[in-house]
Each structure stands twice: as C-alpha cells, then as structure tokens.
PDB file of C-alpha atoms in Angstrom:
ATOM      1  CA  UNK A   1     117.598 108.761 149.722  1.00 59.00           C
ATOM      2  CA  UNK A   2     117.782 111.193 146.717  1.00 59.00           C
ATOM      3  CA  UNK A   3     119.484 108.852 144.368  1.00 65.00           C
ATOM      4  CA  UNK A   4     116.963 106.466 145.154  1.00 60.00           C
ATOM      5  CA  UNK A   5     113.938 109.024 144.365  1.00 59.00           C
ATOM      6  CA  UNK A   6     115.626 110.494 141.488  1.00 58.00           C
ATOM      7  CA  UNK A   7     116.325 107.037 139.749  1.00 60.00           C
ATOM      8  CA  UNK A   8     112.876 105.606 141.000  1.00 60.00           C
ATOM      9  CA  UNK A   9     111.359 109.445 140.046  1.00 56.00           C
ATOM     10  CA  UNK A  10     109.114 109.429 136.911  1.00 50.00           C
ATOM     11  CA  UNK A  11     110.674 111.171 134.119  1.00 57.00           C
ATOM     12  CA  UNK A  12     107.448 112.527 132.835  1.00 61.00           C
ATOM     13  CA  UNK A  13     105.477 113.696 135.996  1.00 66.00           C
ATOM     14  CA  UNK A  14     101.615 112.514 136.169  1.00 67.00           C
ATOM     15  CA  UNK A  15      99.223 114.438 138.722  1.00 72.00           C
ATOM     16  CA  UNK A  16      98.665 112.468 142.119  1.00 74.00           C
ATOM     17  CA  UNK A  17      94.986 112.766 141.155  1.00 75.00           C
ATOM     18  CA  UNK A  18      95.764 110.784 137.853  1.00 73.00           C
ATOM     19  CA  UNK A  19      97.807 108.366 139.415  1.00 69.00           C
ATOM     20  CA  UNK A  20      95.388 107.409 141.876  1.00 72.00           C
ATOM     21  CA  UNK A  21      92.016 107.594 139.940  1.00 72.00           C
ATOM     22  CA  UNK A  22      90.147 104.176 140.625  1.00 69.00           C
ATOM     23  CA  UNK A  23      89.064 103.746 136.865  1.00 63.00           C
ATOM     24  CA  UNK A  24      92.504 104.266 135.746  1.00 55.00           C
ATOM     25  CA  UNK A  25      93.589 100.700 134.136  1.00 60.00           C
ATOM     26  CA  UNK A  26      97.100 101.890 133.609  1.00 60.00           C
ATOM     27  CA  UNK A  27      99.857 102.040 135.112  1.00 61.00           C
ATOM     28  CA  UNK A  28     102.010 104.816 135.846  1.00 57.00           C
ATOM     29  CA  UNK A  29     105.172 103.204 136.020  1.00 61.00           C
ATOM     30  CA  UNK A  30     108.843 103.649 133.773  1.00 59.00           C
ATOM     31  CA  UNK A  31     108.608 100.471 131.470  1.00 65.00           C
ATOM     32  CA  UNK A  32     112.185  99.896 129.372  1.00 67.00           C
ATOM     33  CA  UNK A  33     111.668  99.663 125.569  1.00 66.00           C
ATOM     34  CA  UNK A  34     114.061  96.396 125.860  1.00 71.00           C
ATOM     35  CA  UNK A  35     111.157  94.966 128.051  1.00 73.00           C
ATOM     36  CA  UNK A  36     109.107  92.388 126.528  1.00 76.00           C
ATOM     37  CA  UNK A  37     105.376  93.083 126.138  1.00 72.00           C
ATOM     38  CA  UNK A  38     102.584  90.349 128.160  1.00 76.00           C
ATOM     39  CA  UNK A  39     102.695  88.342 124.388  1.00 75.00           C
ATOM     40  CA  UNK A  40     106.411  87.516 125.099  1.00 72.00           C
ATOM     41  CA  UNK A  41     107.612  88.087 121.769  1.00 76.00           C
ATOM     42  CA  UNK A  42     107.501  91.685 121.174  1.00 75.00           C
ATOM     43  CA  UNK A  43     109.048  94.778 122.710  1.00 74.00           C
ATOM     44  CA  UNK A  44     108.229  98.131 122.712  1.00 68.00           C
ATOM     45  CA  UNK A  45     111.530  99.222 120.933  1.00 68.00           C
ATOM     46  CA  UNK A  46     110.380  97.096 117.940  1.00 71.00           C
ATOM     47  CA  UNK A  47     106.827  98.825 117.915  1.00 70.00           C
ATOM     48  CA  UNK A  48     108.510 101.972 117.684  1.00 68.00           C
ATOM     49  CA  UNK A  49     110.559 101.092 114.990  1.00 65.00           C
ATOM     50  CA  UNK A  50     107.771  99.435 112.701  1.00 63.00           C
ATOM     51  CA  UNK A  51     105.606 102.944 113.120  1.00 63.00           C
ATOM     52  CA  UNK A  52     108.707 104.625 111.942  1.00 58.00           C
ATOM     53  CA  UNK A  53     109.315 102.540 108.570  1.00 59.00           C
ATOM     54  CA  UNK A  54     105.206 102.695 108.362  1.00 62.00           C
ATOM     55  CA  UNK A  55     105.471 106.453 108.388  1.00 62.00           C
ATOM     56  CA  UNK A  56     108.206 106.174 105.748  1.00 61.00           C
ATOM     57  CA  UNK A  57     106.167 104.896 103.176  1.00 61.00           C
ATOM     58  CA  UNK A  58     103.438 106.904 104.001  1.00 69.00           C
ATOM     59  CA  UNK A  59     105.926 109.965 103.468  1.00 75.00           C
ATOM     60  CA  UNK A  60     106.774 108.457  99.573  1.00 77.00           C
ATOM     61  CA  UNK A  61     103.608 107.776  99.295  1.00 75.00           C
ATOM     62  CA  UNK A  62     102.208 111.566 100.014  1.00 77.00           C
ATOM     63  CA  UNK A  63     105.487 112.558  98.040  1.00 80.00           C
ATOM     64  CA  UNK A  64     104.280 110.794  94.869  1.00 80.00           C
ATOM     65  CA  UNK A  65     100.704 111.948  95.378  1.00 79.00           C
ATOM     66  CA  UNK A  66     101.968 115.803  95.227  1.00 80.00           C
ATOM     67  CA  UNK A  67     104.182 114.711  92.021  1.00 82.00           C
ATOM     68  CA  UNK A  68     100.536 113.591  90.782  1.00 81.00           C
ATOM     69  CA  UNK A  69      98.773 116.315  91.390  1.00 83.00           C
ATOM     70  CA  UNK A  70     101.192 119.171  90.358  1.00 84.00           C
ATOM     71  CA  UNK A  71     100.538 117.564  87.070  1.00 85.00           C
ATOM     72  CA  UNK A  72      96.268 118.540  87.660  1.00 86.00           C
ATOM     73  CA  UNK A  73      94.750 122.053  86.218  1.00 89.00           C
ATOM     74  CA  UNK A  74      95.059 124.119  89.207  1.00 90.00           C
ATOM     75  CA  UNK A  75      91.225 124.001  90.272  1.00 91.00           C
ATOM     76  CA  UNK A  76      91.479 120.156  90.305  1.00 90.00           C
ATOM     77  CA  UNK A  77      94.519 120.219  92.326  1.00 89.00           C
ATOM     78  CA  UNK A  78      93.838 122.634  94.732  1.00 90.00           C
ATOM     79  CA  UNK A  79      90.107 120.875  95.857  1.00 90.00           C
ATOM     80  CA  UNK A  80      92.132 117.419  95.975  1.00 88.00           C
ATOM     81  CA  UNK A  81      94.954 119.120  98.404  1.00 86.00           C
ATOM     82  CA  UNK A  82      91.949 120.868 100.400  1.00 88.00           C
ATOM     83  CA  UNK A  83      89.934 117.683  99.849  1.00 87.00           C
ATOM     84  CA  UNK A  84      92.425 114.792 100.803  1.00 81.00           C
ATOM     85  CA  UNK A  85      95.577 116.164 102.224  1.00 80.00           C
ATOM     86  CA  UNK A  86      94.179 118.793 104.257  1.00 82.00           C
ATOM     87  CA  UNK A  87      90.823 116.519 105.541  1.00 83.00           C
ATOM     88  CA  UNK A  88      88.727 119.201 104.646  1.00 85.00           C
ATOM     89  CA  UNK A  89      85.072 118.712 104.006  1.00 87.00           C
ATOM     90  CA  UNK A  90      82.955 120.270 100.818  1.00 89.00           C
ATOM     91  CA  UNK A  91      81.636 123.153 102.686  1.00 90.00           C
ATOM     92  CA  UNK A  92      85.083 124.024 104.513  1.00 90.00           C
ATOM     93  CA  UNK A  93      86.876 123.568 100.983  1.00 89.00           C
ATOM     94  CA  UNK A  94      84.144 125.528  99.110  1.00 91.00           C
ATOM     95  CA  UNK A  95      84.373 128.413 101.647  1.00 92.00           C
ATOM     96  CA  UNK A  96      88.297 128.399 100.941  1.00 91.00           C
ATOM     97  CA  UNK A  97      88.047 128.459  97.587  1.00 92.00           C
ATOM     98  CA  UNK A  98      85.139 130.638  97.118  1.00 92.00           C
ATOM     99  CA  UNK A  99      83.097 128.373  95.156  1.00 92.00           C
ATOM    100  CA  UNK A 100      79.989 126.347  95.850  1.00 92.00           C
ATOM    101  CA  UNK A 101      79.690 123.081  97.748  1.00 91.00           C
ATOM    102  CA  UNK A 102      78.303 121.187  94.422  1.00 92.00           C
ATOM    103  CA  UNK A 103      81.325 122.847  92.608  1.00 92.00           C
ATOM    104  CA  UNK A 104      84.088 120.941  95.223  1.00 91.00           C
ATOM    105  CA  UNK A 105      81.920 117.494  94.240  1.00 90.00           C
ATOM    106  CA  UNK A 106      81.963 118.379  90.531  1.00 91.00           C
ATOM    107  CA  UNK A 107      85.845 119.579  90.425  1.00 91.00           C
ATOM    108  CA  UNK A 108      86.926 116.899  92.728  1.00 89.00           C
ATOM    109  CA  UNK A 109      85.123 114.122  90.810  1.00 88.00           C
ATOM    110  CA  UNK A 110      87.306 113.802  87.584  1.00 86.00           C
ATOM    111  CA  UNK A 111      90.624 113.723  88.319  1.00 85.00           C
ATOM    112  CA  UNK A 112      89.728 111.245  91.413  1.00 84.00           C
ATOM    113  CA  UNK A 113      87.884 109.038  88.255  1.00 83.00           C
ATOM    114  CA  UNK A 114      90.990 109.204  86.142  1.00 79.00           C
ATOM    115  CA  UNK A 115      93.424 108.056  89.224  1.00 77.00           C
ATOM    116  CA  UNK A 116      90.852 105.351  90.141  1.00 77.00           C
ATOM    117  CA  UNK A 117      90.795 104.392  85.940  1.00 76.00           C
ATOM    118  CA  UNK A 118      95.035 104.901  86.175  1.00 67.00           C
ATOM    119  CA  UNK A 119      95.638 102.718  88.952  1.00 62.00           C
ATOM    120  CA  UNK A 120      93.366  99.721  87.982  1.00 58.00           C
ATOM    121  CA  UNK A 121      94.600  99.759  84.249  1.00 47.00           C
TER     122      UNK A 121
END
C-alpha cells in the first residue's frame, strides 16, 4: 500500500482545497513529458526544449545589446539599461538617476534614433 501511494503520490503537493475547487479546469495529475499533448503531434519534452533554444537567442541577443551600449556616453547608456533592460518607467528611471522625467525622454531619445537609423540602413 505505500509503494502504491508513493509512486501514485504527487511529487509537488497541491492543497486539498486546490485540488477540489469546482472552477478549477485543471488537472492535478503527474503527466510524463514523453506524453503526447490533445494535438497528437507534440509533447511536452519538445515545448521545453524550444523555450530553451528561444531563451538562447534572447541571451545573444541581450549580450550584443550590452556590447552596444557600452559603446553609448554614460548618461545615454545608463537611461537605456534603466529604460529597457531594467523595465523601468521615466519617473522610476528619473528618480534613480536624479534627473527629471523630460530629461529620461530627451537622453533616451537619441541613441534609440541612431539604433533605429543603424538597423534599417
């Protein structure tokens, strides 16, 4: 009777309230990554594996973007890190730098111009 609850036993354990919620559309059972999803041609294994070599690129991509803007006047490149790799907004990145909110627009506006005018030529 153990062996059977420990292999049947969920790995990751899920309130009894959550389990047996009414509105709850999922299902809280194991599920193999080998197993193929309701489509029939796709598994979980290979979803996993396609959001890996997605993050890849994404990870050369940010790694060229910080080659690109070590290259900026300091000012420029620290709104654009505060800016775009941090997800700050103008007043958040203003209040970091200690500079107005019109400043981060002004500052963030040229180099973002040149990289639009760089990429397109």
């Amino acid at each position: 009777m153990l062996h059977h609850a420990r292999d049947l036993g969920r790995t990751i354990r899920v309130s009894r309230r959550e389990q047996e919620k009414p509105s709850t559309s999922y299902r809280w059972v194991l599920t193999s990554l080998d197993q193929l999803l309701p489509g029939g041609e796709v598994t979980l294994l290979d979803l996993v594996v396609d959001r890996a070599s997605e993050a890849s690129k994404e990870s050369e991509a940010f790694a060229e973007l910080v080659v690109v803007l070590d290259q900026l006047p300091a000012k420029q490149a620290a709104v654009l890190r505060l800016r775009h790799l941090n997800g700050l907004g103008c007043r958040q990145a203003s209040l970091q730098l200690g500079i107005s909110r019109s400043s981060v627009s002004r500052v963030e506006h040229l180099p973002l111009a040149q990289l639009r005018q760089g990429l397109g030529a």
